[in-house]
Structures are given as structure tokens and as C-alpha cells.
C-alpha positions as MATLAB code, in Angstrom:
seq = 'MYPKAIESYFAPTTIDEALRLLAEHRDSAKLLAGGQSLMPMLKLRLVELGCLIDLNRIPALAAIREADGALCLGAMARHAEVAAHPLVAASYPLLADAARLIGDFQIRNRGTIGGSLAHADPSADYPVAMLALEARMVLSKAGGGRRVVGADQFFVGPLTSVLAADELLTEIQLPKPAARAGGAYVKHSLVAGDFALVSVGVQLTLSANGRCERAMIAIGGLPARPAYARQAAALLAGIVLDDAVCARAGEMAAGEVEVGTDVRASEAYRRGLIASYVPAMIKRARERAGGAAAKK';
ca = [
       0.035    0.062    0.054;
       1.282    3.464   -0.665;
       0.525    6.776    1.023;
      -1.849    9.555   -0.489;
      -0.282   12.346   -2.079;
       1.029   15.069    0.002;
      -0.170   18.466   -0.997;
       2.737   20.583    0.590;
       6.101   19.990    1.466;
       8.368   22.306    3.507;
      11.874   21.864    4.643;
      12.523   24.730    7.010;
      16.125   25.714    8.114;
      15.335   27.649   11.444;
      13.036   26.767   14.647;
      10.999   30.180   13.984;
      10.340   28.890   10.208;
       9.236   25.728   11.479;
       6.824   27.435   14.026;
       5.331   29.720   11.623;
       4.815   26.819    9.343;
       3.100   24.712   11.974;
       0.944   27.631   13.156;
      -0.210   28.329    9.517;
      -1.175   24.420    8.821;
      -1.762   23.094   12.010;
      -4.907   21.504   10.998;
      -3.269   19.514    8.198;
       0.419   19.406    9.028;
       2.544   16.410   10.119;
       6.250   16.923   11.372;
       9.035   14.687    9.847;
      11.585   13.947   12.493;
      13.239   10.686   12.035;
      10.314    9.272   10.101;
      10.616    5.823   11.965;
       6.800    5.797   13.088;
       5.234    8.489   10.770;
       6.409    6.845    7.334;
       5.024    3.138    8.262;
       1.845    4.911    9.361;
       1.641    6.867    6.025;
       2.116    3.988    3.981;
      -0.415    1.988    5.800;
      -2.690    5.023    5.507;
      -3.217    4.925    9.238;
      -2.510    8.748    8.847;
      -3.358   11.047    6.207;
      -1.789   14.675    5.936;
      -2.144   17.758    3.394;
       1.303   19.225    4.645;
       4.619   17.625    5.648;
       7.244   19.655    7.471;
      10.457   18.348    7.514;
      12.643   19.194   10.480;
      15.842   17.474    9.248;
      17.397   20.742    8.130;
      17.253   22.600   11.415;
      20.801   22.460   13.011;
      19.737   24.252   16.275;
      17.380   21.105   16.899;
      20.143   18.657   16.907;
      22.488   19.920   19.703;
      23.429   18.251   22.757;
      24.765   20.530   25.227;
      25.000   21.488   28.967;
      23.409   24.806   30.069;
      21.974   26.138   33.572;
      22.961   23.003   35.411;
      21.150   20.686   33.035;
      21.719   18.512   29.956;
      20.032   20.004   27.151;
      19.076   17.583   24.153;
      17.848   19.058   21.023;
      14.700   17.136   19.783;
      16.420   16.121   16.520;
      19.301   14.301   18.469;
      19.402   10.950   16.759;
      19.451    7.942   18.968;
      22.739    6.953   18.161;
      24.292   10.481   18.948;
      22.525   10.212   22.503;
      23.873    6.760   23.028;
      27.524    7.500   22.263;
      27.565   11.277   23.591;
      30.368   11.686   26.162;
      28.171   13.953   28.132;
      25.426   11.494   28.249;
      27.958    8.609   29.130;
      29.441   10.737   31.978;
      26.302   11.506   34.077;
      23.323    9.923   32.293;
      24.290    6.046   31.933;
      20.611    5.234   32.280;
      19.895    7.448   29.095;
      22.456    5.672   27.233;
      21.259    2.427   28.131;
      17.658    3.296   26.640;
      19.185    4.581   23.539;
      21.160    1.760   22.809;
      18.353   -0.739   22.979;
      16.125    1.110   20.563;
      15.592   -0.829   17.343;
      18.600   -1.715   15.198;
      21.718    0.313   13.594;
      19.414    1.905   10.879;
      16.721    3.069   13.463;
      18.943    4.296   15.767;
      21.021    6.290   12.952;
      17.763    7.870   11.833;
      15.190    8.155   14.627;
      15.214   10.875   17.070;
      14.736   11.725   20.804;
      12.210   14.315   20.040;
      10.120   12.212   17.600;
      10.013    9.115   19.777;
       8.817   11.224   22.709;
       6.118   13.028   20.980;
       4.871    9.702   19.445;
       4.076    8.715   23.111;
       4.346    5.127   22.785;
       3.820    3.421   26.194;
       6.243    0.411   25.312;
       8.907    2.806   23.683;
      12.244    3.080   25.529;
      12.682    6.929   26.083;
       9.426    7.542   28.167;
      10.595    5.517   31.212;
      13.998    6.962   30.938;
      12.639   10.544   31.056;
      10.592    9.749   34.193;
      13.555    8.319   35.960;
      15.786   11.084   35.138;
      12.884   13.674   35.712;
      13.266   15.451   32.407;
      11.435   18.328   31.472;
      10.133   19.012   27.728;
      10.234   22.436   26.326;
       7.202   23.051   24.076;
       7.488   26.003   21.582;
       5.021   27.760   19.523;
       5.084   30.558   16.965;
       5.335   33.926   18.341;
       7.561   33.196   20.946;
       5.102   30.901   23.142;
       7.200   28.537   25.230;
       6.170   26.176   28.286;
       8.228   23.601   30.052;
       6.397   20.286   31.192;
       7.688   17.771   33.215;
       7.814   14.037   32.117;
       5.284   12.783   34.550;
       2.873   15.365   32.969;
       3.853   15.039   29.329;
       2.350   11.445   28.487;
      -1.344   11.532   28.725;
      -2.244    7.953   27.294;
      -1.367    5.539   24.347;
       0.085    7.595   21.719;
      -0.844   10.923   23.254;
       0.877   13.635   24.998;
       0.102   17.383   26.071;
       1.888   18.709   22.853;
      -1.091   20.860   21.078;
      -1.415   21.097   17.161;
       0.612   24.281   16.872;
       3.500   23.299   19.362;
       6.793   21.982   18.552;
       8.844   19.568   21.262;
      12.125   21.863   20.789;
      14.240   20.471   23.661;
      14.570   17.994   26.316;
      16.336   19.034   29.564;
      17.693   16.559   32.145;
      18.688   18.095   35.803;
      22.307   17.249   36.377;
      22.667   14.387   38.940;
      24.364   15.088   42.182;
      28.080   13.442   42.522;
      27.241   10.014   43.883;
      24.330    9.189   41.562;
      23.841    6.591   38.950;
      21.238    4.819   36.712;
      20.237    2.085   34.893;
      17.680    0.882   32.273;
      16.675   -2.461   30.982;
      13.789   -3.830   28.594;
      12.395   -7.301   28.058;
      11.064   -7.727   24.668;
       9.987  -10.568   22.219;
      12.826  -10.105   20.026;
      16.111   -7.824   20.116;
      15.247   -4.306   19.632;
      11.534   -4.627   19.934;
       9.136   -2.567   21.798;
       9.196   -3.639   25.568;
       6.991   -5.859   27.141;
       8.396   -4.205   30.337;
      11.136   -1.758   30.883;
      12.664   -0.588   33.971;
      14.444    2.603   34.898;
      16.025    3.277   38.063;
      17.870    6.485   39.110;
      19.632    6.397   42.674;
      21.649    9.246   44.786;
      23.750    7.577   47.602;
      25.192    9.366   50.736;
      28.621    9.229   51.567;
      28.010    6.251   53.993;
      26.561    4.249   50.964;
      22.664    5.028   52.219;
      20.280    5.783   49.610;
      19.373    9.371   49.766;
      16.829    9.494   46.725;
      15.545    7.002   44.319;
      13.103    6.960   41.124;
      11.802    3.895   39.796;
      10.004    4.306   36.498;
       8.158    1.263   34.624;
       7.177    0.917   30.929;
       5.253   -1.541   28.913;
       2.023   -0.614   30.660;
      -1.310   -0.239   29.030;
      -1.598    3.535   28.955;
       1.776    5.274   29.811;
       4.994    4.658   31.747;
       4.426    5.203   35.708;
       6.807    5.710   38.885;
       6.914    3.021   41.320;
       6.472    5.400   44.113;
       6.186    3.024   47.179;
       9.125    0.997   45.890;
      11.198    4.068   45.618;
      10.182    5.427   49.165;
      11.026    2.115   50.480;
      14.941    2.663   49.706;
      15.181    6.052   51.056;
      17.582    6.261   53.834;
      18.729    2.641   54.067;
      21.625    0.479   52.821;
      20.441   -1.315   49.682;
      21.363   -4.714   50.435;
      19.670   -7.891   48.406;
      16.631   -8.340   50.658;
      15.756   -4.683   50.303;
      16.066   -4.772   46.479;
      14.165   -7.977   46.424;
      11.245   -6.326   48.318;
      11.291   -3.314   46.176;
      10.852   -5.367   43.276;
       7.914   -7.084   44.817;
       6.425   -3.717   45.559;
       6.862   -2.371   42.273;
       5.304   -5.198   40.734;
       2.222   -4.683   42.813;
       1.783   -1.209   42.797;
       1.632   -0.280   38.867;
      -1.388   -0.926   36.553;
      -0.311   -3.868   34.242;
      -2.524   -5.328   31.299;
      -2.859   -8.582   29.433;
      -2.489   -8.489   25.599;
      -1.594  -10.802   22.780;
       1.984  -10.623   23.588;
       1.994  -11.319   27.492;
       0.033  -11.838   30.238;
      -0.365   -9.416   33.478;
       1.082  -12.216   35.556;
       3.992  -12.850   33.503;
       4.600   -8.837   33.141;
       4.371   -8.383   37.077;
       7.017  -11.152   37.298;
       9.289   -9.560   34.919;
       9.090   -6.221   36.985;
       9.825   -7.961   40.075;
      12.815   -9.280   38.710;
      14.062   -6.383   36.785;
      13.596   -3.773   39.220;
      16.035   -5.322   41.848;
      18.526   -5.859   38.981;
      18.370   -2.192   38.092;
      18.772   -0.971   41.595;
      21.989   -3.060   42.153;
      23.225   -2.025   38.732;
      22.429    1.908   39.470;
      23.961    1.544   42.950;
      27.297    0.215   41.548;
      27.457    3.003   39.076;
      26.720    5.596   41.746;
      29.881    4.185   43.524;
      28.155    2.033   46.157;
      29.524   -1.381   46.989;
      27.213   -4.261   47.218;
      25.957   -4.647   50.784;
      26.815   -7.711   52.777;
      23.891   -9.660   54.159;
];
């Protein structure tokens, strides 16, 4: 099957030009980032459009930099660039984990972080990473309009975010972690590179004596959107993360998030995966934060 003809194609070279075009054609326009979701949907005629706005010629949207105590990722940064960037590797290993697990080489070389987040697939890799890292999404519109939305408010439901029709996700901001912080991400899928049946992201901050000062645990592969395992994270606060504590956190996380059954896996199977992966990611995040394995 082939897509219907597109009436208008634009390739802006600046963010302002892209925002102006989006405002003018908001009712019929789609944005082309990496195209890894849009192009298959067009080919299957699941999506029809009158105007295509290609973002690939806007260098300002692809920058990865540090500013104002945060790592700022341009929405057009490719998965491969995110996975290999030294700033990401140095302080955000959880994000590097997630980027490396997306699809295959071809997808990672074309797909973009902004395109993936705007698509808002609850089984994708980045949404869980954004929750665990407490990311902020910068949404821009023509005329200088700008708002910043936390990751926990950005995702509304399956393939649905708070992005308005005339808004463009221009940047993702990640607060700089503390000195003794570490994170880890894993997903379980039917085949390598596929969407997650379950994914887990854990970000920890340790005190000088090795106790957990702060923990964020995010779970993906859920029916509507990724979610925090807040009770499991609260369990870790102020204590040494030994094997028993990690196992208990996994059990709590598996019980507190909404999990569904579909053609790929049952609810019970998914809860078992969560109970297994959460302790593993806590331990990996603890090691990356500089904490030694606690003795029994």
C-alpha cells in the first residue's frame, strides 16, 4: 500500500520558520523527524496529511549541550548520537542504556529522541528514561510561546501527549545528577530491539556512607503510559541497599503499577518481569553511583 499524495512539503532551516509553518498549517500538518513511526503509518494509510514539515534541515534542533545545570538535548538528536555522546555517558548512563536498546543500527541512526517522545508510545524506551531522570520537555510555538512540562505530565495515554497541534517539542532538559548518583535501564522484549513488554529505569543518589538518599523507579510497557513505582522508591530512602531490600522493592513495584494482558504477554508474566528487573536495576544503579554491594 502507498500513502496518499501530500499537497505541500516544507523543509525549514530555522526553528522560527518551522513554528510559523506549523501555525499556518496546524490542522493538516505532520512533522517529519526521523520518520520511524510516521512513514510506516503513512504507507498503511493510518495517517493522512495535507502538509509535511521536514525538521531535518534545522541544525539548532540537533544540539546536545550543558546549560544552566542541565543537559539539554535537541529534539532532533539521533538515538545513536545520544547513546554515544560523552556528556550522556559521563552522567546519564540510564539514558545511554535506553538509546542503545532502541531498534537496530538503521533505526538508531535515523530516529530522534524528540520524535520518539512526541509519538508517546507507552512501550518505547525513552519515556521510562525521561520519568526516571525527571526530564523537562520544552514546547515551543510561533510568536515566542514557550512552556516547560515535566515528564510525569507530558504523557497522557497511548500515543497521546500534551503537545498541542501548533506546538513543537524543541528540547529535552535533564537536571544534572548529584556527585554520587547512578542509573540503569533495561527492557524485556520478544526479540532484540522490539518494543518492551516491560521496561525498568532506576535512578539513585547515595550518601557518603552508602545509604540511599533518593530513588526514582519508572516502569514501562504498561497499558496507557509509563508510571512511577513510588512506594518501591520510598522503601529505599535512607537505608543500605542490600539484596533483601532490593528484592522487596521489586515485589512492591510489581504490585503497585497498573499492568495489562494482551496478545504478547499476560499480566502475571509482566508482574514477574518487573519483580525481577527492578532489583537488578537497583543494584546496577548502585554500582554506577559508587556504592559497593551490601553484605547480608
